[in-house]
CSV table of C-alpha atoms (C1' of nucleotides) in Angstrom, one decimal:
chain,number,residue,atom,x,y,z
A,1,UNK,CA,17.2,-28.3,100.8
A,2,UNK,CA,17.0,-24.9,102.1
A,3,UNK,CA,17.2,-23.6,98.7
A,4,UNK,CA,14.5,-21.0,99.3
A,5,UNK,CA,16.3,-19.4,101.8
A,6,UNK,CA,19.6,-19.4,100.0
A,7,UNK,CA,17.9,-17.7,97.3
A,8,UNK,CA,16.8,-15.2,99.4
A,9,UNK,CA,20.2,-14.6,101.0
A,10,UNK,CA,22.1,-14.5,98.0
A,11,UNK,CA,19.7,-12.4,96.1
A,12,UNK,CA,19.8,-9.7,99.3
A,13,UNK,CA,23.5,-9.7,98.9
A,14,UNK,CA,23.0,-9.1,95.3
A,15,UNK,CA,20.5,-6.3,95.7
A,16,UNK,CA,22.7,-4.5,98.5
A,17,UNK,CA,25.6,-4.2,95.8
A,18,UNK,CA,23.9,-3.6,92.7
A,19,UNK,CA,20.1,-2.6,93.2
A,20,UNK,CA,17.2,-4.4,92.3
A,21,UNK,CA,17.0,-3.6,88.5
A,22,UNK,CA,21.4,-4.3,88.1
A,23,UNK,CA,20.7,-8.0,89.2
A,24,UNK,CA,19.4,-10.4,86.9
A,25,UNK,CA,17.6,-13.6,87.9
A,26,UNK,CA,20.9,-15.5,86.5
A,27,UNK,CA,22.8,-14.0,88.8
A,28,UNK,CA,21.3,-15.0,91.8
A,29,UNK,CA,20.9,-18.5,91.0
A,30,UNK,CA,24.6,-18.9,89.9
A,31,UNK,CA,25.4,-17.6,93.1
A,32,UNK,CA,23.0,-20.7,94.8
A,33,UNK,CA,24.4,-23.0,92.4
A,34,UNK,CA,21.0,-23.9,90.2
A,35,UNK,CA,20.0,-22.8,86.9
A,36,UNK,CA,18.0,-19.7,86.1
A,37,UNK,CA,14.7,-21.7,86.0
A,38,UNK,CA,14.9,-23.3,88.5
A,39,UNK,CA,14.5,-20.6,90.7
A,40,UNK,CA,11.1,-20.5,89.4
A,41,UNK,CA,10.0,-23.5,91.4
A,42,UNK,CA,10.5,-21.7,94.3
A,43,UNK,CA,9.4,-18.0,93.5
A,44,UNK,CA,6.9,-16.8,91.6
A,45,UNK,CA,9.1,-14.3,90.0
A,46,UNK,CA,12.1,-12.0,90.5
A,47,UNK,CA,10.0,-9.4,92.6
A,48,UNK,CA,8.5,-12.2,94.8
A,49,UNK,CA,12.1,-13.0,95.8
A,50,UNK,CA,12.3,-9.0,97.0
A,51,UNK,CA,9.2,-9.2,98.6
A,52,UNK,CA,9.9,-12.3,100.6
A,53,UNK,CA,13.1,-10.8,101.5
A,54,UNK,CA,11.4,-7.3,103.1
A,55,UNK,CA,8.6,-10.1,104.6
A,56,UNK,CA,11.3,-11.6,106.3
A,57,UNK,CA,12.9,-8.6,107.8
A,58,UNK,CA,9.6,-7.5,108.9
A,59,UNK,CA,9.2,-10.7,111.0
A,60,UNK,CA,12.9,-10.5,112.4
A,61,UNK,CA,12.3,-7.1,113.3
A,62,UNK,CA,8.9,-7.9,115.1
A,63,UNK,CA,10.9,-10.5,117.1
A,64,UNK,CA,13.6,-8.2,117.8
A,65,UNK,CA,11.2,-5.3,118.7
A,66,UNK,CA,9.4,-7.8,121.4
A,67,UNK,CA,12.9,-8.8,122.7
A,68,UNK,CA,13.7,-5.0,123.3
A,69,UNK,CA,10.4,-4.1,124.8
A,70,UNK,CA,10.8,-7.0,127.3
A,71,UNK,CA,14.7,-5.5,128.2
A,72,UNK,CA,12.7,-1.9,128.1
A,73,UNK,CA,10.1,-2.5,130.9
A,74,UNK,CA,12.5,-4.4,133.1
A,75,UNK,CA,14.8,-1.7,133.0
A,76,UNK,CA,12.6,1.1,133.9
A,77,UNK,CA,11.4,-1.1,136.4
A,78,UNK,CA,15.2,-0.9,137.6
A,79,UNK,CA,16.0,2.5,136.9
A,80,UNK,CA,19.0,2.1,139.3
A,81,UNK,CA,21.2,0.9,136.6
A,82,UNK,CA,21.0,4.1,134.9
A,83,UNK,CA,22.7,5.7,138.1
A,84,UNK,CA,26.1,4.3,137.3
A,85,UNK,CA,26.5,5.0,133.9
A,86,UNK,CA,29.7,6.7,133.4
A,87,UNK,CA,31.6,7.9,130.4
A,88,UNK,CA,33.3,4.8,129.7
A,89,UNK,CA,30.1,3.0,129.8
A,90,UNK,CA,28.2,5.5,127.3
A,91,UNK,CA,31.0,5.1,125.0
A,92,UNK,CA,31.4,1.2,125.1
A,93,UNK,CA,27.5,1.1,124.7
A,94,UNK,CA,27.5,3.8,121.8
A,95,UNK,CA,30.1,2.1,120.0
A,96,UNK,CA,28.8,-1.6,120.6
A,97,UNK,CA,25.2,-0.3,119.0
A,98,UNK,CA,27.4,1.5,116.3
A,99,UNK,CA,29.4,-1.7,115.1
A,100,UNK,CA,26.6,-4.2,115.6
A,101,UNK,CA,24.2,-2.6,113.3
A,102,UNK,CA,27.7,-1.3,110.6
A,103,UNK,CA,28.8,-5.2,110.7
A,104,UNK,CA,26.0,-7.3,111.3
A,105,UNK,CA,25.8,-8.8,107.7
A,106,UNK,CA,22.1,-9.2,107.5
A,107,UNK,CA,21.5,-5.3,108.9
A,108,UNK,CA,23.7,-4.2,106.5
A,109,UNK,CA,22.9,-6.0,103.3
A,110,UNK,CA,19.3,-4.8,104.0
A,111,UNK,CA,20.2,-1.3,104.7
A,112,UNK,CA,22.1,-1.0,101.8
A,113,UNK,CA,19.1,-2.7,99.6
A,114,UNK,CA,16.8,-0.1,101.1
A,115,UNK,CA,19.0,2.7,100.5
A,116,UNK,CA,18.8,1.9,96.5
A,117,UNK,CA,15.3,1.1,96.8
A,118,UNK,CA,13.9,3.7,99.1
A,119,UNK,CA,12.3,6.3,96.4
A,120,UNK,CA,10.8,3.8,94.4
A,121,UNK,CA,7.9,3.5,96.6
A,122,UNK,CA,6.2,5.2,99.3
A,123,UNK,CA,6.1,1.6,101.4
A,124,UNK,CA,9.5,1.2,101.3
A,125,UNK,CA,10.7,4.7,102.4
A,126,UNK,CA,8.6,4.5,104.9
A,127,UNK,CA,10.2,1.3,105.7
A,128,UNK,CA,13.3,2.6,105.7
A,129,UNK,CA,12.4,5.6,107.9
A,130,UNK,CA,11.1,3.4,110.4
A,131,UNK,CA,14.0,1.2,110.6
A,132,UNK,CA,16.6,3.4,110.3
A,133,UNK,CA,15.2,7.2,111.5
A,134,UNK,CA,12.5,6.5,113.8
A,135,UNK,CA,13.0,3.7,116.0
A,136,UNK,CA,16.5,4.2,116.6
A,137,UNK,CA,15.3,7.4,117.6
A,138,UNK,CA,12.6,6.4,119.8
A,139,UNK,CA,14.4,3.8,121.5
A,140,UNK,CA,17.3,5.6,122.4
A,141,UNK,CA,14.9,8.4,123.4
A,142,UNK,CA,13.2,6.1,125.7
A,143,UNK,CA,16.8,5.3,127.2
A,144,UNK,CA,18.0,8.7,127.7
A,145,UNK,CA,14.4,9.4,129.1
A,146,UNK,CA,15.2,7.0,131.9
A,147,UNK,CA,18.9,8.7,132.4
A,148,UNK,CA,17.8,12.0,132.8
A,149,UNK,CA,14.8,11.0,135.5
A,150,UNK,CA,17.9,8.8,137.3
A,151,UNK,CA,20.2,12.2,136.8
A,152,UNK,CA,22.6,10.9,135.0
A,153,UNK,CA,22.0,13.0,132.2
A,154,UNK,CA,20.6,16.6,131.7
A,155,UNK,CA,18.2,18.6,129.2
A,156,UNK,CA,15.0,20.3,129.2
A,157,UNK,CA,14.3,18.4,125.7
A,158,UNK,CA,14.8,14.9,125.4
A,159,UNK,CA,14.1,14.7,121.9
A,160,UNK,CA,16.6,17.3,120.8
A,161,UNK,CA,19.1,15.4,123.0
A,162,UNK,CA,18.2,12.3,121.3
A,163,UNK,CA,18.9,13.6,117.8
A,164,UNK,CA,22.3,14.9,119.0
A,165,UNK,CA,23.0,11.8,120.0
A,166,UNK,CA,21.8,9.5,117.0
A,167,UNK,CA,22.3,11.7,114.2
A,168,UNK,CA,26.0,11.7,114.2
A,169,UNK,CA,26.0,8.1,114.6
A,170,UNK,CA,23.7,7.7,111.6
A,171,UNK,CA,25.8,10.0,109.8
A,172,UNK,CA,29.7,8.0,110.5
A,173,UNK,CA,27.1,4.7,109.3
A,174,UNK,CA,26.5,6.1,105.8
A,175,UNK,CA,29.9,6.8,105.7
A,176,UNK,CA,31.0,3.4,106.2
A,177,UNK,CA,28.5,1.8,104.3
A,178,UNK,CA,29.6,3.6,101.3
A,179,UNK,CA,33.4,3.6,101.5
A,180,UNK,CA,34.3,0.9,104.3
A,181,UNK,CA,37.9,2.0,104.1
A,182,UNK,CA,36.8,4.9,106.3
A,183,UNK,CA,35.6,2.8,108.9
A,184,UNK,CA,38.8,3.7,111.5
A,185,UNK,CA,38.2,7.5,110.6
A,186,UNK,CA,34.4,7.0,111.6
A,187,UNK,CA,35.2,5.1,114.9
A,188,UNK,CA,37.5,7.7,115.9
A,189,UNK,CA,34.8,10.5,115.3
A,190,UNK,CA,32.3,8.0,116.9
A,191,UNK,CA,34.3,8.1,120.2
A,192,UNK,CA,34.9,11.7,120.3
A,193,UNK,CA,31.2,12.8,119.6
A,194,UNK,CA,30.6,10.1,122.8
A,195,UNK,CA,32.4,12.0,124.8
A,196,UNK,CA,31.4,15.4,123.6
A,197,UNK,CA,28.3,14.3,124.2
A,198,UNK,CA,28.7,13.1,127.6
A,199,UNK,CA,30.4,16.5,128.3
A,200,UNK,CA,27.5,18.6,127.1
A,201,UNK,CA,24.4,16.8,128.7
A,202,UNK,CA,26.4,14.6,131.3
A,203,UNK,CA,25.8,14.9,135.0
A,204,UNK,CA,29.1,17.2,135.4
A,205,UNK,CA,28.5,19.5,132.7
B,1,UNK,CA,17.9,24.2,70.3
B,2,UNK,CA,18.9,23.2,73.6
B,3,UNK,CA,17.5,20.4,73.1
B,4,UNK,CA,21.1,18.9,74.6
B,5,UNK,CA,20.5,20.8,77.5
B,6,UNK,CA,16.6,19.7,77.9
B,7,UNK,CA,17.7,16.0,77.7
B,8,UNK,CA,20.2,16.2,80.6
B,9,UNK,CA,17.5,17.8,82.6
B,10,UNK,CA,14.9,15.5,82.3
B,11,UNK,CA,17.3,12.9,82.5
B,12,UNK,CA,18.2,14.0,86.0
B,13,UNK,CA,14.5,14.6,86.8
B,14,UNK,CA,14.0,10.6,86.3
B,15,UNK,CA,17.2,9.4,87.2
B,16,UNK,CA,16.3,11.2,90.8
B,17,UNK,CA,13.0,9.3,90.9
B,18,UNK,CA,13.5,5.8,89.6
B,19,UNK,CA,17.2,5.6,89.7
B,20,UNK,CA,19.8,5.2,86.1
B,21,UNK,CA,18.3,1.5,85.6
B,22,UNK,CA,14.9,1.9,86.0
B,23,UNK,CA,14.4,4.8,83.7
B,24,UNK,CA,14.3,3.8,79.5
B,25,UNK,CA,15.8,6.3,76.6
B,26,UNK,CA,12.6,6.4,75.5
B,27,UNK,CA,11.3,8.1,79.2
B,28,UNK,CA,13.6,10.4,78.6
B,29,UNK,CA,12.6,11.4,75.0
B,30,UNK,CA,9.3,11.4,75.6
B,31,UNK,CA,9.8,14.6,78.0
B,32,UNK,CA,12.0,16.1,76.0
B,33,UNK,CA,9.1,15.8,73.1
B,34,UNK,CA,11.3,13.9,70.8
B,35,UNK,CA,11.6,10.4,69.6
B,36,UNK,CA,14.3,7.8,71.4
B,37,UNK,CA,16.1,7.6,68.2
B,38,UNK,CA,16.9,11.4,67.9
B,39,UNK,CA,18.5,11.8,71.4
B,40,UNK,CA,21.2,10.0,70.0
B,41,UNK,CA,22.3,12.5,67.6
B,42,UNK,CA,23.0,14.5,71.3
B,43,UNK,CA,24.3,11.6,73.1
B,44,UNK,CA,26.2,8.2,72.5
B,45,UNK,CA,24.2,6.3,74.2
B,46,UNK,CA,22.4,6.2,77.4
B,47,UNK,CA,25.3,6.3,80.1
B,48,UNK,CA,26.6,9.3,77.8
B,49,UNK,CA,23.8,11.3,79.4
B,50,UNK,CA,24.7,9.8,83.0
B,51,UNK,CA,28.4,11.0,82.6
B,52,UNK,CA,27.3,14.3,81.4
B,53,UNK,CA,25.3,15.0,84.3
B,54,UNK,CA,28.0,14.0,86.7
B,55,UNK,CA,30.0,16.4,84.7
B,56,UNK,CA,28.0,19.2,85.0
B,57,UNK,CA,27.9,18.8,88.4
B,58,UNK,CA,31.2,18.7,88.9
B,59,UNK,CA,31.4,21.9,86.6
B,60,UNK,CA,28.9,23.4,88.8
B,61,UNK,CA,30.5,22.9,91.7
B,62,UNK,CA,33.6,23.9,91.0
B,63,UNK,CA,32.2,27.2,90.2
B,64,UNK,CA,30.1,27.1,93.7
B,65,UNK,CA,33.6,26.5,95.4
B,66,UNK,CA,35.5,29.4,93.6
B,67,UNK,CA,32.8,31.8,94.9
B,68,UNK,CA,32.7,30.0,98.6
B,69,UNK,CA,36.7,30.2,98.7
B,70,UNK,CA,36.4,34.5,98.1
B,71,UNK,CA,33.6,34.9,100.4
B,72,UNK,CA,35.7,32.6,102.6
B,73,UNK,CA,38.8,34.8,102.8
B,74,UNK,CA,36.7,37.7,103.1
B,75,UNK,CA,35.1,36.3,106.3
B,76,UNK,CA,38.5,35.6,107.7
B,77,UNK,CA,40.2,38.8,106.8
B,78,UNK,CA,37.0,40.6,108.4
B,79,UNK,CA,36.5,38.3,111.4
B,80,UNK,CA,34.4,41.2,113.0
B,81,UNK,CA,31.3,39.9,111.4
B,82,UNK,CA,31.0,37.0,113.6
B,83,UNK,CA,31.1,38.7,116.6
B,84,UNK,CA,27.7,39.8,116.1
B,85,UNK,CA,26.7,36.3,116.0
B,86,UNK,CA,22.9,35.9,117.9
B,87,UNK,CA,21.1,32.6,118.3
B,88,UNK,CA,18.6,34.4,116.0
B,89,UNK,CA,21.2,34.9,113.3
B,90,UNK,CA,22.3,31.0,113.5
B,91,UNK,CA,19.0,30.2,113.3
B,92,UNK,CA,18.5,31.9,110.2
B,93,UNK,CA,21.9,30.9,108.4
B,94,UNK,CA,21.1,27.3,109.2
B,95,UNK,CA,17.3,27.0,108.4
B,96,UNK,CA,18.6,28.8,105.0
B,97,UNK,CA,21.3,26.3,104.1
B,98,UNK,CA,19.0,23.6,105.0
B,99,UNK,CA,16.4,24.8,103.0
B,100,UNK,CA,18.6,26.2,99.7
B,101,UNK,CA,19.8,22.2,99.6
B,102,UNK,CA,16.7,20.9,100.2
B,103,UNK,CA,14.5,22.7,97.7
B,104,UNK,CA,17.3,24.0,95.2
B,105,UNK,CA,15.7,21.8,92.3
B,106,UNK,CA,19.4,20.9,90.9
B,107,UNK,CA,20.7,20.3,94.2
B,108,UNK,CA,18.0,18.2,95.1
B,109,UNK,CA,17.7,15.7,92.4
B,110,UNK,CA,21.4,15.4,91.8
B,111,UNK,CA,21.5,14.7,95.7
B,112,UNK,CA,18.5,12.0,95.3
B,113,UNK,CA,20.5,10.4,92.0
B,114,UNK,CA,23.6,10.0,93.3
B,115,UNK,CA,21.6,8.3,96.5
B,116,UNK,CA,20.6,5.7,94.3
B,117,UNK,CA,23.8,5.2,92.7
B,118,UNK,CA,26.6,5.9,95.2
B,119,UNK,CA,27.0,1.8,95.8
B,120,UNK,CA,27.8,1.0,91.9
B,121,UNK,CA,31.2,2.3,91.9
B,122,UNK,CA,33.9,4.1,94.0
B,123,UNK,CA,33.7,6.8,92.0
B,124,UNK,CA,30.3,7.7,92.5
B,125,UNK,CA,30.7,7.0,96.0
B,126,UNK,CA,33.3,9.2,96.2
B,127,UNK,CA,31.3,12.6,94.7
B,128,UNK,CA,28.7,11.6,97.1
B,129,UNK,CA,31.0,11.4,100.5
B,130,UNK,CA,32.7,15.0,99.2
B,131,UNK,CA,29.2,16.6,98.1
B,132,UNK,CA,27.3,15.9,101.4
B,133,UNK,CA,29.5,14.6,103.8
B,134,UNK,CA,33.0,16.2,103.6
B,135,UNK,CA,32.8,19.3,101.8
B,136,UNK,CA,30.1,20.5,104.0
B,137,UNK,CA,31.6,19.4,107.1
B,138,UNK,CA,34.8,21.1,106.4
B,139,UNK,CA,33.1,24.6,105.0
B,140,UNK,CA,31.1,24.8,108.0
B,141,UNK,CA,34.2,23.7,110.3
B,142,UNK,CA,35.8,26.8,108.7
B,143,UNK,CA,33.4,28.9,109.9
B,144,UNK,CA,32.7,27.6,112.8
B,145,UNK,CA,36.8,28.0,113.5
B,146,UNK,CA,36.3,31.7,112.7
B,147,UNK,CA,33.9,31.7,115.3
B,148,UNK,CA,35.7,30.2,117.9
B,149,UNK,CA,38.2,32.7,117.5
B,150,UNK,CA,35.7,35.4,117.6
B,151,UNK,CA,34.4,33.9,120.7
B,152,UNK,CA,31.3,33.3,120.0
B,153,UNK,CA,31.2,29.6,120.3
B,154,UNK,CA,33.6,27.7,122.7
B,155,UNK,CA,34.9,24.1,122.3
B,156,UNK,CA,38.1,22.5,122.3
B,157,UNK,CA,37.1,19.9,119.3
B,158,UNK,CA,36.3,22.3,116.3
B,159,UNK,CA,35.7,19.3,114.2
B,160,UNK,CA,33.4,17.2,116.8
B,161,UNK,CA,31.4,20.9,117.4
B,162,UNK,CA,31.0,21.0,113.3
B,163,UNK,CA,29.9,17.1,113.1
B,164,UNK,CA,27.2,17.9,116.5
B,165,UNK,CA,25.8,20.8,114.0
B,166,UNK,CA,26.0,19.3,110.5
B,167,UNK,CA,24.9,15.4,111.2
B,168,UNK,CA,21.3,16.4,112.4
B,169,UNK,CA,21.1,18.6,109.4
B,170,UNK,CA,22.2,16.2,106.8
B,171,UNK,CA,19.7,13.2,108.8
B,172,UNK,CA,16.6,15.6,108.5
B,173,UNK,CA,17.7,16.5,105.1
B,174,UNK,CA,17.5,12.5,104.0
B,175,UNK,CA,14.3,12.1,105.9
B,176,UNK,CA,12.6,15.4,103.5
B,177,UNK,CA,14.0,13.6,100.4
B,178,UNK,CA,12.2,10.2,101.3
B,179,UNK,CA,9.2,11.8,102.7
B,180,UNK,CA,8.6,14.7,101.8
B,181,UNK,CA,5.5,15.4,103.8
B,182,UNK,CA,7.5,15.3,106.6
B,183,UNK,CA,9.2,18.8,105.8
B,184,UNK,CA,7.4,20.9,108.4
B,185,UNK,CA,8.2,18.0,111.3
B,186,UNK,CA,11.8,18.3,110.2
B,187,UNK,CA,11.6,22.0,110.6
B,188,UNK,CA,10.5,22.0,113.9
B,189,UNK,CA,13.3,19.8,114.8
B,190,UNK,CA,15.8,21.8,112.6
B,191,UNK,CA,15.1,25.1,115.3
B,192,UNK,CA,15.1,22.9,118.0
B,193,UNK,CA,18.6,21.5,117.3
B,194,UNK,CA,20.0,24.7,116.5
B,195,UNK,CA,18.9,26.5,119.5
B,196,UNK,CA,20.1,23.8,121.7
B,197,UNK,CA,23.5,23.9,120.0
B,198,UNK,CA,23.9,27.5,120.8
B,199,UNK,CA,23.1,26.9,124.1
B,200,UNK,CA,25.3,24.0,124.1
B,201,UNK,CA,28.4,25.7,122.3
B,202,UNK,CA,27.6,29.2,122.3
B,203,UNK,CA,29.2,32.9,123.9
B,204,UNK,CA,27.3,31.7,127.3
B,205,UNK,CA,26.9,28.6,127.7
C,1,DC,C1',21.9,29.8,45.0
C,2,DG,C1',23.5,24.7,46.9
C,3,DA,C1',26.4,22.2,49.7
C,4,DG,C1',27.0,20.4,54.2
C,5,DT,C1',25.4,20.0,58.6
C,6,DT,C1',22.0,19.2,62.3
C,7,DG,C1',18.3,17.4,64.6
C,8,DG,C1',14.2,15.2,63.4
C,9,DC,C1',11.3,10.7,62.0
C,10,DT,C1',9.5,5.7,61.2
C,11,DA,C1',10.9,1.5,60.0
C,12,DA,C1',14.6,-2.2,61.2
C,13,DT,C1',17.8,-4.8,64.3
C,14,DT,C1',20.1,-6.9,68.0
C,15,DC,C1',20.3,-8.6,72.4
C,16,DG,C1',20.0,-9.9,76.9
C,17,DA,C1',17.1,-10.9,80.3
C,18,DA,C1',12.7,-13.0,82.7
C,19,DT,C1',9.6,-16.5,82.1
C,20,DT,C1',7.8,-21.1,80.2
C,21,DA,C1',7.6,-25.9,78.6
C,22,DG,C1',8.5,-29.8,79.2
C,23,DC,C1',11.9,-33.5,80.7
C,24,DC,C1',13.7,-36.5,84.4
C,25,DA,C1',15.5,-38.5,88.6
C,26,DA,C1',15.5,-38.7,93.5
C,27,DA,C1',12.8,-38.5,97.8
C,28,DG,C1',8.8,-39.4,100.2
C,29,DT,C1',4.6,-41.7,101.0
C,30,DA,C1',0.1,-44.9,101.2
D,1,DT,C1',6.1,-51.5,94.8
D,2,DA,C1',3.7,-47.7,92.3
D,3,DC,C1',2.2,-43.3,92.4
D,4,DT,C1',3.3,-38.4,93.6
D,5,DT,C1',5.7,-34.1,94.8
D,6,DT,C1',10.1,-31.8,94.9
D,7,DG,C1',13.5,-29.5,92.6
D,8,DG,C1',16.3,-29.5,89.3
D,9,DC,C1',17.7,-29.6,83.9
D,10,DT,C1',18.0,-27.9,78.7
D,11,DA,C1',15.9,-25.7,75.5
D,12,DA,C1',12.3,-22.6,73.8
D,13,DT,C1',9.7,-18.2,73.7
D,14,DT,C1',8.5,-13.8,74.7
D,15,DC,C1',9.3,-9.1,75.0
D,16,DG,C1',10.5,-5.0,75.9
D,17,DA,C1',14.4,-1.7,75.9
D,18,DA,C1',18.8,0.1,73.3
D,19,DT,C1',20.5,0.8,69.5
D,20,DT,C1',21.4,1.5,64.3
D,21,DA,C1',20.2,2.4,59.5
D,22,DG,C1',18.6,5.4,56.3
D,23,DC,C1',15.8,9.0,55.2
D,24,DC,C1',14.4,13.9,54.8
D,25,DA,C1',13.2,19.0,56.1
D,26,DA,C1',15.1,23.2,57.4
D,27,DC,C1',19.0,26.0,58.8
D,28,DT,C1',23.7,27.6,57.9
D,29,DC,C1',27.0,29.7,55.4
D,30,DG,C1',30.8,30.2,51.2
DNA sequence: CGAGTTGGCTAATTCGAATTAGCCAAAGTA
DNA sequence: TACTTTGGCTAATTCGAATTAGCCAACTCG
């Protein structure tokens, strides 16, 4: 009954593993448990499946953004919560963020798919940059801005500080996407990174 | 006469732009200025072209590694040169490294191609990680190790410090690969990053 | 010189994958 | 109940792209 959605899910899985061009309509159909021609009852053609995935991601993303904005303004109003930020807490937050993005099935697959398709047209490049480069940076930048105001972090350039926090996380994430075996190693580095970050920028530096 | 090499060059260009699966043998032939079937006088099939590109990269890389090893041991012997490292000099080095990797035609194309193919098999994943993740980190880690010894940089964890230096460079490089228009922005961030890095880890921090 | 090799070409051939045609049963609905 | 829609299937069809066959001119070197 929800075949239409199942098609998107299975297609995303396949696209994220092999890239759009290497996935056959028949592969998707197989995984859904139908025959290739049946798939055309739901989508005009292969490309439409891909486009629907991108659209779904946009939809999900906007929901999430809305939710985060609410959190954000709450947080701004109540800057007090940042004052209590200890190294342990920063560590926990960083790790949670990392593991969520890394393991969340939908995020992981979508990110891998976009990685493989990012050079195909400008629009996809923009989506990639937005989701994995610019938005995380500006969101974290906002949080760090509060923390600087609250005196928990010290810097005269929040943007660069945020880059110093996020770039290693991004770097480690790409490693894990490519070689999942290396996750333990990456997690160890992540901890080292955040601890060191706290030492460099934290209250008592 | 050097058609065989021209094929590799044009194929690399195309693969880096569109990915292996979206490039037709005829496209490559067109750019070389021959007909598709003629191409088979030089390579057994399309895959063999791809493999030859990878092999060539391995060859080039080993040459370069050899050259760097010589430089490396020289440098170790003469640690004095690191003592004179100023912020300006670090900035210049970082920027040169960045721009070289970013613009050097062969590096750029090969990196983009691997980006698109990295999930197709473990071997390619390994090549990617080696070239753009592990080797830069360990090479720069070595240099920074000397600098720490020389007292130019201060840290109790060279590996994390190196991650803090390299991850932003990697992050900015992926932006420029995806959206070349953003290079000016990336260069500004690069400068900010290196200056801040120097302030955080440099002699007078 | 003259046989052989090289590297190009045109004209097939093959083949795999996307898509269409057209049938049918079950579910929904007037 | 009878008509329509939905979503599945099998059997074409189409078509594009990789590869092969087989021809030929130019170069190579004994």
